[in-house]
Amino acid sequence: MSGAPGPGRAPLPCTARPAAPLQLPGGAEAARPGVAVIDVRFPRGSAADVHEIVFKNFYTAFLSVRAQRAGPPGPRKWVTCLRDLRLMPCPHTEPGAQDYFSLRRSQMLCDMEQVMALRFILRQPSPAWLHFGIEELQLFPPGSKTPPQDVPSWLSQLSPPEQPPSLHGLPAPSRPRWCQESFQSPEATARCWERFAVFGR
């Protein structure tokens, strides 16, 4: 699918940090290899209703999404919205590595209203790929619709296929007289076969 915006499809303004290795609290050592995090926030600490998430994969095998929603003052909790979605059928091979994905609100495990921040947790257990992430990330509000695909001009100019002429009202095709005789009597049937044998040589 295409993640490019079009008429009636304006993405939400947001800022996504580059993918960074998952860190241990208070330390610089990676918590585990093959795991990266992308944080997305909205301008000036605002919140938004997220209806759809569109992105292009780049060798990420599994994706989890967590959301931070607006609420009472105080520390806000991260809620898991999507858990270990498989983006590549096999982490060690190419299929799915650079495909486009669209995540709908109906796929989420939590409410996507008044979201203040999103955290994308990327996993790639295979050592075959040195770098992985997601690209062209876009968030869309409710009411955004995917624009129809453009039809090539040469295809739109093709004339519709011609309809076969109607046979309604035409007389039924008549059988040859020698064939009609074959349904009258055994003697006529014998004569019919004799004629067939003569004409068929």
PDB file of C-alpha atoms in Angstrom:
ATOM      1  CA  MET A   1       0.000   0.000   0.000  1.00  0.00           C
ATOM      2  CA  SER A   2       1.060   3.591  -0.390  1.00  0.00           C
ATOM      3  CA  GLY A   3       1.634   5.784   2.630  1.00  0.00           C
ATOM      4  CA  ALA A   4       1.790   9.029   0.651  1.00  0.00           C
ATOM      5  CA  PRO A   5      -0.783  11.632   1.697  1.00  0.00           C
ATOM      6  CA  GLY A   6      -3.328  12.790  -0.858  1.00  0.00           C
ATOM      7  CA  PRO A   7      -6.614  14.711  -1.064  1.00  0.00           C
ATOM      8  CA  GLY A   8      -8.540  14.296   2.207  1.00  0.00           C
ATOM      9  CA  ARG A   9      -5.586  12.502   3.780  1.00  0.00           C
ATOM     10  CA  ALA A  10      -3.582  14.897   5.945  1.00  0.00           C
ATOM     11  CA  PRO A  11      -1.287  13.290   8.536  1.00  0.00           C
ATOM     12  CA  LEU A  12      -1.092  14.527  12.102  1.00  0.00           C
ATOM     13  CA  PRO A  13       1.842  16.824  12.865  1.00  0.00           C
ATOM     14  CA  CYS A  14       4.306  14.962  15.045  1.00  0.00           C
ATOM     15  CA  THR A  15       8.012  14.487  15.678  1.00  0.00           C
ATOM     16  CA  ALA A  16       9.658  11.067  15.556  1.00  0.00           C
ATOM     17  CA  ARG A  17      13.083  10.505  17.070  1.00  0.00           C
ATOM     18  CA  PRO A  18      15.502   8.302  15.144  1.00  0.00           C
ATOM     19  CA  ALA A  19      15.560   4.665  16.183  1.00  0.00           C
ATOM     20  CA  ALA A  20      17.853   4.109  19.160  1.00  0.00           C
ATOM     21  CA  PRO A  21      18.974   0.877  20.855  1.00  0.00           C
ATOM     22  CA  LEU A  22      16.962   0.013  23.946  1.00  0.00           C
ATOM     23  CA  GLN A  23      18.912   1.178  26.992  1.00  0.00           C
ATOM     24  CA  LEU A  24      19.027  -0.030  30.552  1.00  0.00           C
ATOM     25  CA  PRO A  25      17.731   2.552  33.049  1.00  0.00           C
ATOM     26  CA  GLY A  26      20.556   4.904  34.028  1.00  0.00           C
ATOM     27  CA  GLY A  27      23.134   3.215  31.796  1.00  0.00           C
ATOM     28  CA  ALA A  28      24.488   3.307  28.267  1.00  0.00           C
ATOM     29  CA  GLU A  29      24.620  -0.448  27.752  1.00  0.00           C
ATOM     30  CA  ALA A  30      21.984  -1.911  25.450  1.00  0.00           C
ATOM     31  CA  ALA A  31      19.411  -3.957  27.310  1.00  0.00           C
ATOM     32  CA  ARG A  32      19.476  -6.652  24.622  1.00  0.00           C
ATOM     33  CA  PRO A  33      20.755  -6.796  21.045  1.00  0.00           C
ATOM     34  CA  GLY A  34      18.335  -6.504  18.152  1.00  0.00           C
ATOM     35  CA  VAL A  35      15.914  -4.139  19.938  1.00  0.00           C
ATOM     36  CA  ALA A  36      15.385  -0.443  19.088  1.00  0.00           C
ATOM     37  CA  VAL A  37      12.927   2.239  20.152  1.00  0.00           C
ATOM     38  CA  ILE A  38      11.317   5.152  18.280  1.00  0.00           C
ATOM     39  CA  ASP A  39       9.465   7.791  20.316  1.00  0.00           C
ATOM     40  CA  VAL A  40       6.824   9.989  18.643  1.00  0.00           C
ATOM     41  CA  ARG A  41       5.391  13.144  20.232  1.00  0.00           C
ATOM     42  CA  PHE A  42       2.946  15.830  19.172  1.00  0.00           C
ATOM     43  CA  PRO A  43       3.740  19.569  19.092  1.00  0.00           C
ATOM     44  CA  ARG A  44       3.791  21.498  22.386  1.00  0.00           C
ATOM     45  CA  GLY A  45       2.707  18.510  24.430  1.00  0.00           C
ATOM     46  CA  SER A  46      -0.688  18.312  22.736  1.00  0.00           C
ATOM     47  CA  ALA A  47      -2.797  15.163  22.347  1.00  0.00           C
ATOM     48  CA  ALA A  48      -4.474  13.684  19.289  1.00  0.00           C
ATOM     49  CA  ASP A  49      -6.843  10.905  18.284  1.00  0.00           C
ATOM     50  CA  VAL A  50      -4.943   8.365  16.193  1.00  0.00           C
ATOM     51  CA  HIS A  51      -7.004   6.353  13.731  1.00  0.00           C
ATOM     52  CA  GLU A  52      -4.298   4.860  11.509  1.00  0.00           C
ATOM     53  CA  ILE A  53      -0.522   4.375  11.525  1.00  0.00           C
ATOM     54  CA  VAL A  54       1.257   4.019   8.176  1.00  0.00           C
ATOM     55  CA  PHE A  55       4.933   3.234   7.662  1.00  0.00           C
ATOM     56  CA  LYS A  56       7.442   1.475   5.463  1.00  0.00           C
ATOM     57  CA  ASN A  57       9.355  -1.346   7.052  1.00  0.00           C
ATOM     58  CA  PHE A  58      13.123  -1.526   6.951  1.00  0.00           C
ATOM     59  CA  TYR A  59      14.166  -5.006   8.074  1.00  0.00           C
ATOM     60  CA  THR A  60      12.218  -4.965  11.339  1.00  0.00           C
ATOM     61  CA  ALA A  61      10.896  -8.434  12.160  1.00  0.00           C
ATOM     62  CA  PHE A  62       8.491  -7.632  15.030  1.00  0.00           C
ATOM     63  CA  LEU A  63       6.771  -4.440  16.134  1.00  0.00           C
ATOM     64  CA  SER A  64       5.156  -3.431  19.410  1.00  0.00           C
ATOM     65  CA  VAL A  65       3.463  -0.082  20.066  1.00  0.00           C
ATOM     66  CA  ARG A  66       2.877   1.625  23.404  1.00  0.00           C
ATOM     67  CA  ALA A  67       0.845   4.788  24.006  1.00  0.00           C
ATOM     68  CA  GLN A  68       0.856   7.514  26.610  1.00  0.00           C
ATOM     69  CA  ARG A  69      -2.554   9.142  26.962  1.00  0.00           C
ATOM     70  CA  ALA A  70      -3.693  12.417  28.482  1.00  0.00           C
ATOM     71  CA  GLY A  71      -5.024  12.174  32.016  1.00  0.00           C
ATOM     72  CA  PRO A  72      -4.869  13.693  35.471  1.00  0.00           C
ATOM     73  CA  PRO A  73      -1.688  15.578  36.418  1.00  0.00           C
ATOM     74  CA  GLY A  74       1.177  13.364  37.434  1.00  0.00           C
ATOM     75  CA  PRO A  75       3.281  10.608  35.885  1.00  0.00           C
ATOM     76  CA  ARG A  76       1.634   9.094  32.856  1.00  0.00           C
ATOM     77  CA  LYS A  77       1.785   5.363  32.259  1.00  0.00           C
ATOM     78  CA  TRP A  78       2.673   3.627  29.028  1.00  0.00           C
ATOM     79  CA  VAL A  79      -0.061   1.281  27.785  1.00  0.00           C
ATOM     80  CA  THR A  80       0.608  -1.513  25.288  1.00  0.00           C
ATOM     81  CA  CYS A  81      -1.469  -1.020  22.123  1.00  0.00           C
ATOM     82  CA  LEU A  82       0.158  -3.614  19.869  1.00  0.00           C
ATOM     83  CA  ARG A  83       2.291  -6.573  20.864  1.00  0.00           C
ATOM     84  CA  ASP A  84       4.863  -8.310  18.658  1.00  0.00           C
ATOM     85  CA  LEU A  85       3.212  -7.801  15.289  1.00  0.00           C
ATOM     86  CA  ARG A  86       5.155  -9.890  12.760  1.00  0.00           C
ATOM     87  CA  LEU A  87       6.363  -7.759   9.843  1.00  0.00           C
ATOM     88  CA  MET A  88       8.693 -10.333   8.251  1.00  0.00           C
ATOM     89  CA  PRO A  89       7.540 -13.968   7.886  1.00  0.00           C
ATOM     90  CA  CYS A  90      11.139 -15.055   8.523  1.00  0.00           C
ATOM     91  CA  PRO A  91      13.608 -12.618  10.144  1.00  0.00           C
ATOM     92  CA  HIS A  92      16.503 -14.123   8.181  1.00  0.00           C
ATOM     93  CA  THR A  93      15.058 -13.597   4.674  1.00  0.00           C
ATOM     94  CA  GLU A  94      13.953 -10.611   2.564  1.00  0.00           C
ATOM     95  CA  PRO A  95      10.124 -10.991   2.304  1.00  0.00           C
ATOM     96  CA  GLY A  96       8.369  -8.194   4.177  1.00  0.00           C
ATOM     97  CA  ALA A  97      11.621  -6.354   4.856  1.00  0.00           C
ATOM     98  CA  GLN A  98      10.644  -3.244   2.868  1.00  0.00           C
ATOM     99  CA  ASP A  99       6.856  -3.512   2.648  1.00  0.00           C
ATOM    100  CA  TYR A 100       4.360  -0.785   3.539  1.00  0.00           C
ATOM    101  CA  PHE A 101       2.069  -1.415   6.512  1.00  0.00           C
ATOM    102  CA  SER A 102      -1.149   0.199   7.707  1.00  0.00           C
ATOM    103  CA  LEU A 103      -2.232  -0.318  11.319  1.00  0.00           C
ATOM    104  CA  ARG A 104      -5.873   0.485  11.988  1.00  0.00           C
ATOM    105  CA  ARG A 105      -7.435   1.504  15.254  1.00  0.00           C
ATOM    106  CA  SER A 106      -9.379  -1.766  15.310  1.00  0.00           C
ATOM    107  CA  GLN A 107      -6.071  -3.669  15.568  1.00  0.00           C
ATOM    108  CA  MET A 108      -5.013  -1.874  18.744  1.00  0.00           C
ATOM    109  CA  LEU A 109      -5.348  -3.341  22.220  1.00  0.00           C
ATOM    110  CA  CYS A 110      -6.064   0.028  23.842  1.00  0.00           C
ATOM    111  CA  ASP A 111      -7.988   3.214  23.165  1.00  0.00           C
ATOM    112  CA  MET A 112      -6.199   5.572  20.751  1.00  0.00           C
ATOM    113  CA  GLU A 113      -7.977   8.779  21.793  1.00  0.00           C
ATOM    114  CA  GLN A 114      -6.103  11.696  23.384  1.00  0.00           C
ATOM    115  CA  VAL A 115      -2.718  10.139  22.723  1.00  0.00           C
ATOM    116  CA  MET A 116       0.192  12.319  23.834  1.00  0.00           C
ATOM    117  CA  ALA A 117       3.078  10.064  22.789  1.00  0.00           C
ATOM    118  CA  LEU A 118       3.709   6.770  21.020  1.00  0.00           C
ATOM    119  CA  ARG A 119       6.623   4.407  21.478  1.00  0.00           C
ATOM    120  CA  PHE A 120       7.498   1.942  18.731  1.00  0.00           C
ATOM    121  CA  ILE A 121       9.564  -1.029  19.928  1.00  0.00           C
ATOM    122  CA  LEU A 122      11.329  -2.765  17.050  1.00  0.00           C
ATOM    123  CA  ARG A 123      12.844  -6.232  17.194  1.00  0.00           C
ATOM    124  CA  GLN A 124      15.128  -8.002  14.746  1.00  0.00           C
ATOM    125  CA  PRO A 125      16.570 -11.218  16.204  1.00  0.00           C
ATOM    126  CA  SER A 126      18.490 -12.132  13.052  1.00  0.00           C
ATOM    127  CA  PRO A 127      22.192 -11.177  12.884  1.00  0.00           C
ATOM    128  CA  ALA A 128      21.881 -11.018   9.067  1.00  0.00           C
ATOM    129  CA  TRP A 129      20.831  -7.333   9.114  1.00  0.00           C
ATOM    130  CA  LEU A 130      23.137  -4.741  10.669  1.00  0.00           C
ATOM    131  CA  HIS A 131      20.519  -1.956  10.593  1.00  0.00           C
ATOM    132  CA  PHE A 132      16.738  -2.046  10.941  1.00  0.00           C
ATOM    133  CA  GLY A 133      13.915   0.394  11.621  1.00  0.00           C
ATOM    134  CA  ILE A 134      10.751   1.850  10.107  1.00  0.00           C
ATOM    135  CA  GLU A 135      10.544   4.720   7.605  1.00  0.00           C
ATOM    136  CA  GLU A 136       7.975   7.219   6.288  1.00  0.00           C
ATOM    137  CA  LEU A 137       6.045   7.013   9.549  1.00  0.00           C
ATOM    138  CA  GLN A 138       2.710   8.860   9.438  1.00  0.00           C
ATOM    139  CA  LEU A 139      -0.199   9.087  11.876  1.00  0.00           C
ATOM    140  CA  PHE A 140      -3.725   9.862  10.663  1.00  0.00           C
ATOM    141  CA  PRO A 141      -6.761  11.149  12.574  1.00  0.00           C
ATOM    142  CA  PRO A 142     -10.313   9.769  12.253  1.00  0.00           C
ATOM    143  CA  GLY A 143     -11.986  10.604   8.959  1.00  0.00           C
ATOM    144  CA  SER A 144      -8.848  10.259   6.854  1.00  0.00           C
ATOM    145  CA  LYS A 145      -9.410   8.038   3.855  1.00  0.00           C
ATOM    146  CA  THR A 146      -6.921   6.433   1.546  1.00  0.00           C
ATOM    147  CA  PRO A 147      -7.138   8.239  -1.822  1.00  0.00           C
ATOM    148  CA  PRO A 148      -8.166   6.151  -4.832  1.00  0.00           C
ATOM    149  CA  GLN A 149      -5.363   4.936  -7.030  1.00  0.00           C
ATOM    150  CA  ASP A 150      -4.876   6.904 -10.238  1.00  0.00           C
ATOM    151  CA  VAL A 151      -6.025   5.106 -13.382  1.00  0.00           C
ATOM    152  CA  PRO A 152      -3.648   5.373 -16.367  1.00  0.00           C
ATOM    153  CA  SER A 153      -5.025   7.569 -19.143  1.00  0.00           C
ATOM    154  CA  TRP A 154      -4.659   4.831 -21.732  1.00  0.00           C
ATOM    155  CA  LEU A 155      -6.803   2.527 -19.605  1.00  0.00           C
ATOM    156  CA  SER A 156      -9.582   5.082 -19.122  1.00  0.00           C
ATOM    157  CA  GLN A 157      -9.794   5.659 -22.885  1.00  0.00           C
ATOM    158  CA  LEU A 158     -10.476   2.053 -23.768  1.00  0.00           C
ATOM    159  CA  SER A 159     -13.921   1.523 -25.301  1.00  0.00           C
ATOM    160  CA  PRO A 160     -16.196  -1.023 -23.635  1.00  0.00           C
ATOM    161  CA  PRO A 161     -16.251  -4.472 -25.227  1.00  0.00           C
ATOM    162  CA  GLU A 162     -18.807  -4.899 -27.978  1.00  0.00           C
ATOM    163  CA  GLN A 163     -21.900  -6.848 -27.054  1.00  0.00           C
ATOM    164  CA  PRO A 164     -22.819  -9.799 -29.297  1.00  0.00           C
ATOM    165  CA  PRO A 165     -25.929  -9.185 -31.434  1.00  0.00           C
ATOM    166  CA  SER A 166     -29.174 -10.317 -29.868  1.00  0.00           C
ATOM    167  CA  LEU A 167     -30.687 -13.478 -31.323  1.00  0.00           C
ATOM    168  CA  HIS A 168     -34.115 -12.705 -29.896  1.00  0.00           C
ATOM    169  CA  GLY A 169     -36.858 -12.936 -32.577  1.00  0.00           C
ATOM    170  CA  LEU A 170     -34.754 -14.855 -35.103  1.00  0.00           C
ATOM    171  CA  PRO A 171     -36.137 -18.190 -36.364  1.00  0.00           C
ATOM    172  CA  ALA A 172     -34.597 -21.308 -34.961  1.00  0.00           C
ATOM    173  CA  PRO A 173     -31.904 -22.799 -37.211  1.00  0.00           C
ATOM    174  CA  SER A 174     -33.313 -25.489 -39.466  1.00  0.00           C
ATOM    175  CA  ARG A 175     -31.784 -28.922 -39.811  1.00  0.00           C
ATOM    176  CA  PRO A 176     -30.927 -30.425 -43.201  1.00  0.00           C
ATOM    177  CA  ARG A 177     -33.733 -32.557 -44.606  1.00  0.00           C
ATOM    178  CA  TRP A 178     -31.630 -35.686 -44.549  1.00  0.00           C
ATOM    179  CA  CYS A 179     -30.997 -35.158 -40.827  1.00  0.00           C
ATOM    180  CA  GLN A 180     -34.694 -34.584 -40.104  1.00  0.00           C
ATOM    181  CA  GLU A 181     -35.520 -37.888 -41.749  1.00  0.00           C
ATOM    182  CA  SER A 182     -33.304 -39.669 -39.213  1.00  0.00           C
ATOM    183  CA  PHE A 183     -35.931 -39.080 -36.509  1.00  0.00           C
ATOM    184  CA  GLN A 184     -38.840 -40.503 -38.493  1.00  0.00           C
ATOM    185  CA  SER A 185     -38.276 -44.270 -38.858  1.00  0.00           C
ATOM    186  CA  PRO A 186     -35.591 -46.970 -38.668  1.00  0.00           C
ATOM    187  CA  GLU A 187     -35.538 -47.060 -42.478  1.00  0.00           C
ATOM    188  CA  ALA A 188     -34.925 -43.292 -42.586  1.00  0.00           C
ATOM    189  CA  THR A 189     -32.140 -43.688 -40.020  1.00  0.00           C
ATOM    190  CA  ALA A 190     -30.434 -46.295 -42.217  1.00  0.00           C
ATOM    191  CA  ARG A 191     -30.677 -43.971 -45.246  1.00  0.00           C
ATOM    192  CA  CYS A 192     -29.217 -41.136 -43.137  1.00  0.00           C
ATOM    193  CA  TRP A 193     -26.157 -43.219 -42.225  1.00  0.00           C
ATOM    194  CA  GLU A 194     -25.694 -44.236 -45.856  1.00  0.00           C
ATOM    195  CA  ARG A 195     -25.694 -40.576 -46.922  1.00  0.00           C
ATOM    196  CA  PHE A 196     -23.277 -39.706 -44.098  1.00  0.00           C
ATOM    197  CA  ALA A 197     -20.903 -42.426 -45.237  1.00  0.00           C
ATOM    198  CA  VAL A 198     -21.022 -41.166 -48.852  1.00  0.00           C
ATOM    199  CA  PHE A 199     -20.598 -37.508 -47.968  1.00  0.00           C
ATOM    200  CA  GLY A 200     -17.937 -38.163 -45.399  1.00  0.00           C
ATOM    201  CA  ARG A 201     -15.456 -39.713 -47.853  1.00  0.00           C
TER     202      ARG A 201
END
